[in-house]
Short mmCIF file of C-alpha atoms in Angstrom, two decimals:
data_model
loop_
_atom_site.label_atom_id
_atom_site.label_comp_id
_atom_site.label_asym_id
_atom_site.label_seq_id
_atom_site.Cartn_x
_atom_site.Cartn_y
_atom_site.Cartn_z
CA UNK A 1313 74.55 67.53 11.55
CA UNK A 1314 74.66 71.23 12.21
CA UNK A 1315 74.78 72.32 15.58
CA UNK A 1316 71.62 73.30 17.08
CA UNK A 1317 70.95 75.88 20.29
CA UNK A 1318 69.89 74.69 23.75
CA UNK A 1319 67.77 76.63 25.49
CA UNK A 1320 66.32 76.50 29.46
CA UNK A 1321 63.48 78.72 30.71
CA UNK A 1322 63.51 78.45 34.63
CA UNK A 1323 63.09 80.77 37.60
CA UNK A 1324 63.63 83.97 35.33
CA UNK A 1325 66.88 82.28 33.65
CA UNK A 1326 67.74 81.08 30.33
CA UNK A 1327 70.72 79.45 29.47
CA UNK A 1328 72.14 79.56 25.79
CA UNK A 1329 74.70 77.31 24.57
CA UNK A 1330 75.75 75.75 21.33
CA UNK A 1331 76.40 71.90 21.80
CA UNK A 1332 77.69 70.08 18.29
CA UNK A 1333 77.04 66.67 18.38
CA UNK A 1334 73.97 66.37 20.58
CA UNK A 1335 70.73 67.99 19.35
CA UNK A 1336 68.98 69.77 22.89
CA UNK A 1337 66.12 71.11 23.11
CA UNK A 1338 64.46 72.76 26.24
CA UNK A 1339 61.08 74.08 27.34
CA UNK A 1340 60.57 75.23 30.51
CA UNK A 1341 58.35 77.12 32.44
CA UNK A 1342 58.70 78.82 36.20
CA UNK A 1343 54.94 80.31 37.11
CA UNK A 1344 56.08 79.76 40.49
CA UNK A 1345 58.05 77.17 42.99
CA UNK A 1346 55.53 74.79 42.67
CA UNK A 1347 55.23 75.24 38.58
CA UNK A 1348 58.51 74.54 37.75
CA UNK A 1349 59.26 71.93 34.76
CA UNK A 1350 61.35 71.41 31.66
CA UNK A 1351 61.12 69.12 28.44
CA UNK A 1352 64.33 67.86 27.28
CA UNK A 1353 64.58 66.48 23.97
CA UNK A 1354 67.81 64.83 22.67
CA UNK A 1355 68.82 63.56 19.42
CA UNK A 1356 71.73 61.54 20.04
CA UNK A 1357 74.40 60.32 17.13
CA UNK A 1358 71.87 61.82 14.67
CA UNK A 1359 73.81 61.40 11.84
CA UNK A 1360 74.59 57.45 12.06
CA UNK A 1361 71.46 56.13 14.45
CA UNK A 1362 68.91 59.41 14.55
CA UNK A 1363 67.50 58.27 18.36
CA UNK A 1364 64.97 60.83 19.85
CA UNK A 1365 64.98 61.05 23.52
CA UNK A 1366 62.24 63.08 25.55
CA UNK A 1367 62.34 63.66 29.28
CA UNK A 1368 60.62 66.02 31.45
CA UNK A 1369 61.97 67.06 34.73
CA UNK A 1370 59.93 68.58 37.45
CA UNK A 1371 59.89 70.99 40.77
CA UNK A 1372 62.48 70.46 43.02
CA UNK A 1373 64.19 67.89 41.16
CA UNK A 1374 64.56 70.14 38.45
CA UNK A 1375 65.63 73.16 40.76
CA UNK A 1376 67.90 70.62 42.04
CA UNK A 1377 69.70 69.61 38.60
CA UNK A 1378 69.60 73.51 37.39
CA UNK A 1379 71.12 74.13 40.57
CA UNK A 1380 74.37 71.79 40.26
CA UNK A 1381 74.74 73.25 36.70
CA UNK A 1382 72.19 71.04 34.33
CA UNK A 1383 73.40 69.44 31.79
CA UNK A 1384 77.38 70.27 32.78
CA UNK A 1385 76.57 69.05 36.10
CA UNK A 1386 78.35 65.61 37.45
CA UNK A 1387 75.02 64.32 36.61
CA UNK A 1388 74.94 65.07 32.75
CA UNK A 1389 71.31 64.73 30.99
CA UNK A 1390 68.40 63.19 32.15
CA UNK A 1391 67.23 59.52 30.50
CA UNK A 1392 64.39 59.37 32.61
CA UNK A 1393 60.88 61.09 33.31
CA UNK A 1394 59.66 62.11 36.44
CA UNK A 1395 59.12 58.29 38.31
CA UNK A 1396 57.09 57.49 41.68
CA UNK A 1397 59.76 55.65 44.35
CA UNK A 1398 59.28 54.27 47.49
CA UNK A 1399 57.20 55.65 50.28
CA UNK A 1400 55.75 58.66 48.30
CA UNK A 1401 58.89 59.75 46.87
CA UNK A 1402 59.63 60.97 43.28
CA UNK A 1403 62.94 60.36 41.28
CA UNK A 1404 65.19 61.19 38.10
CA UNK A 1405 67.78 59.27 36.07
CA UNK A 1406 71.15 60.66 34.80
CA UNK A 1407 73.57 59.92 32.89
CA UNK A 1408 75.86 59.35 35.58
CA UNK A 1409 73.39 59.53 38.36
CA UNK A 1410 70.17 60.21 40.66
CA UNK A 1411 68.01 63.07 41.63
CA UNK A 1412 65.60 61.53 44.79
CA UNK A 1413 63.14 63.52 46.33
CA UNK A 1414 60.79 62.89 49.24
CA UNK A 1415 58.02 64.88 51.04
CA UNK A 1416 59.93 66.80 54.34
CA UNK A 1417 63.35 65.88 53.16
CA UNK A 1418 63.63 67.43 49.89
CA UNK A 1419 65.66 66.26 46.38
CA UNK A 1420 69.13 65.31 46.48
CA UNK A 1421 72.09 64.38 44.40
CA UNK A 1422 73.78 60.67 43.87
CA UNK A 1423 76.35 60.20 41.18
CA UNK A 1424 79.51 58.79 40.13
CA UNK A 1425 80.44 55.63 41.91
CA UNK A 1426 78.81 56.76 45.54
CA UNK A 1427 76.11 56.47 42.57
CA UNK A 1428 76.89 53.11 41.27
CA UNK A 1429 77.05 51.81 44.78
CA UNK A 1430 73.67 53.04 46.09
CA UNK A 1431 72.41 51.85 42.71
CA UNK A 1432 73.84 48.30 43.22
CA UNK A 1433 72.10 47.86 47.17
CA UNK A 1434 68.89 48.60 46.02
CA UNK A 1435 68.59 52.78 45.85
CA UNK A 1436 66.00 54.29 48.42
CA UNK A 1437 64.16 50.49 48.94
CA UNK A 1438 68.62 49.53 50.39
CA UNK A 1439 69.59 49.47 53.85
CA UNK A 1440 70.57 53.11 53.48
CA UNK A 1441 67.59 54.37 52.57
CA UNK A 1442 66.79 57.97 50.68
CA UNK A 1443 70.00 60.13 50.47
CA UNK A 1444 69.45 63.48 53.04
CA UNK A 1445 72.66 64.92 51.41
CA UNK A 1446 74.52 65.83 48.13
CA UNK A 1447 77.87 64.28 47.66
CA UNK A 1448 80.00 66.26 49.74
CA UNK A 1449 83.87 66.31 50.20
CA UNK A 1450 85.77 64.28 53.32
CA UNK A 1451 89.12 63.79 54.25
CA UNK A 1452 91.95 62.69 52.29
CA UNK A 1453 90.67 63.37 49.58
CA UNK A 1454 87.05 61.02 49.73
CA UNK A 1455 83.44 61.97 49.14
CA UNK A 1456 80.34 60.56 50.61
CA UNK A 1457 76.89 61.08 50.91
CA UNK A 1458 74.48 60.88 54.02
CA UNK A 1459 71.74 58.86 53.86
CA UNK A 1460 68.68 58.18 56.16
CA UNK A 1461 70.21 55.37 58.04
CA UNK A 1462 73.74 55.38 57.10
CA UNK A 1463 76.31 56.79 54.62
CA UNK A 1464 78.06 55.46 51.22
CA UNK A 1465 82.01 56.93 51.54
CA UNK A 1466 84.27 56.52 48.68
CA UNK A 1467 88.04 56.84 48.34
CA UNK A 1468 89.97 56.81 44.93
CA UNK A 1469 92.42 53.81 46.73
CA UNK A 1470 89.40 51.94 48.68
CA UNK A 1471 86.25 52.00 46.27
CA UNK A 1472 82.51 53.25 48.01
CA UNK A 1473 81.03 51.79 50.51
CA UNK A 1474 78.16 51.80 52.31
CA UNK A 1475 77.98 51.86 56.29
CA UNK A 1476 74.66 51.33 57.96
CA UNK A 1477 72.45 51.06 61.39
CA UNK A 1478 73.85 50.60 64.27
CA UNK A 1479 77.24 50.18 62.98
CA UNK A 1480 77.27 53.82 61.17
CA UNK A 1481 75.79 55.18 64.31
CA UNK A 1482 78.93 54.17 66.53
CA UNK A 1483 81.40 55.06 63.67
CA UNK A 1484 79.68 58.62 62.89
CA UNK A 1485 79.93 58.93 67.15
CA UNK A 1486 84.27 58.12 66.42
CA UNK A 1487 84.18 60.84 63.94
CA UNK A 1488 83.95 58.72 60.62
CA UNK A 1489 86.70 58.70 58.41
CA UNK A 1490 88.23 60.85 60.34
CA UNK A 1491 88.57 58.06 63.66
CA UNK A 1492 90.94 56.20 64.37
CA UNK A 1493 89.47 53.80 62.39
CA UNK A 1494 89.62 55.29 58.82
CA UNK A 1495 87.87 54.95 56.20
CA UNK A 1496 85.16 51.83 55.32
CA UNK A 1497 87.01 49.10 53.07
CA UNK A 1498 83.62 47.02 52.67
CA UNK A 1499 80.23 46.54 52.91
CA UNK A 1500 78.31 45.32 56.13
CA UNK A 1501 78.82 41.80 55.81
CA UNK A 1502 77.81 38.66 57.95
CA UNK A 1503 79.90 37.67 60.48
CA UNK A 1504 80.16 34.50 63.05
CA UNK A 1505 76.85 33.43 64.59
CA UNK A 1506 73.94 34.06 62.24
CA UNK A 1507 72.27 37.31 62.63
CA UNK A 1508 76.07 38.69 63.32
CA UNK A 1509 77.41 41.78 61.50
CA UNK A 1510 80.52 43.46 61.05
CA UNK A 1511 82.21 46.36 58.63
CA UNK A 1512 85.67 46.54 58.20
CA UNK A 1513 87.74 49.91 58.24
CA UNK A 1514 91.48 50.79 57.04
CA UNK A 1515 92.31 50.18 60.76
CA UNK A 1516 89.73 48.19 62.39
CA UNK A 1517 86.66 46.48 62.39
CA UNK A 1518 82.98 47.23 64.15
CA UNK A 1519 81.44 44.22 65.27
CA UNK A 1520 77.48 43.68 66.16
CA UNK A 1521 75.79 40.87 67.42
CA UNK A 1522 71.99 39.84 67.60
CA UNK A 1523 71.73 41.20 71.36
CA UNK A 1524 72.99 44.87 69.70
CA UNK A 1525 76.21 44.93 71.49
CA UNK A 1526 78.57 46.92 69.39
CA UNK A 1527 82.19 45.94 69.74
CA UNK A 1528 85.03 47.94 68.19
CA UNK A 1529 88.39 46.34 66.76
CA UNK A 1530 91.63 48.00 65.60
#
């Protein structure tokens, strides 16, 4: 299969780029912030299984993806169209990801295994709710991102996880990963007395009981 061009039209740019094995192409037009959108058409292993794959990417979302870098972006290329989620929001699949969006908080970025992990809880319908941040960098060497009610940290020696309600609120007030209780090493799980929860850190443990008392271990 000879290599074919990929082209995208958007905000008064257009990228050019040759790509060998996966057959792109793009169609996009930017009348204004509001008018943005792409097509994105893949043929994928074209010369043993010819699959044709056609996604359209919207708006922010789109602005969002062009903005990390498209289609070189941790995200890679969409397999999704533009899809309704929960309370009024709008989303894209990745590759290797999410693109959220929601009225007065705007589109944001979840990939990789913060990704996997927000994926696995239940996305913007989880305990976490819609993302309010890009992955960003943290300490040591981690990444996280912020999410309505919580965060999802990962380490490369601990693994993501996601920290919640009341319990993220007195962590976030230690200073996170940065307290002297380090980094999450699970999920919120049950503990004691039903209704009980607790999330254990590298050095310690945050307790919370059906009365909201928050009690701090380490």
């Amino acid at each position: 299969m000879k290599a074919k061009k990929a082209i995208v039209n958007f905000a008064a740019v257009s990228l050019l780029c040759a790509i060998p094995t996966i057959g792109l192409q793009f169609v996009g037009k930017a009348a204004d912030a509001v008018n943005r959108s792409v097509t994105f058409t893949s043929t994928l292993n074209a010369e043993k299984s010819p699959v044709l794959l056609a996604q359209q990417l919207y708006g922010d979302i789109f602005d969002k993806w062009a903005r990390l870098g498209g289609e070189r972006s941790p995200l890679g290329n969409p397999t999704t169209d533009e899809r309704p989620a929960a309370k009024g929001g709008r989303y894209n699949d990745f590759q290797h990801g999410f693109i959220y969006w929601r009225p007065n908080q705007g589109a944001y970025a979840v990939y990789g295994e913060i990704g996997k992990k927000w994926n696995s809880i239940g996305r913007e319908r989880s305990a976490v709710g819609y993302p309010i941040s890009d992955e960003r960098s943290a300490a040591n060497g981690g990444r996280y991102n912020q999410f309505e009610f919580g965060f999802i940290y990962w380490h490369p020696s601990r693994g993501a996880y996601a920290v919640y309600g009341d319990i993220a609120k007195k962590w976030d007030s230690m200073g996170r990963e940065k307290s002297s209780l380090g980094y999450p090493i699970s999920d919120e799980l049950p503990s004691g007395s039903a209704g009980n929860r607790v999330s254990h850190f590298e050095r310690g443990s945050i307790y919370w009981n059906k009365s909201g008392k928050i009690t701090v271990s380490n």
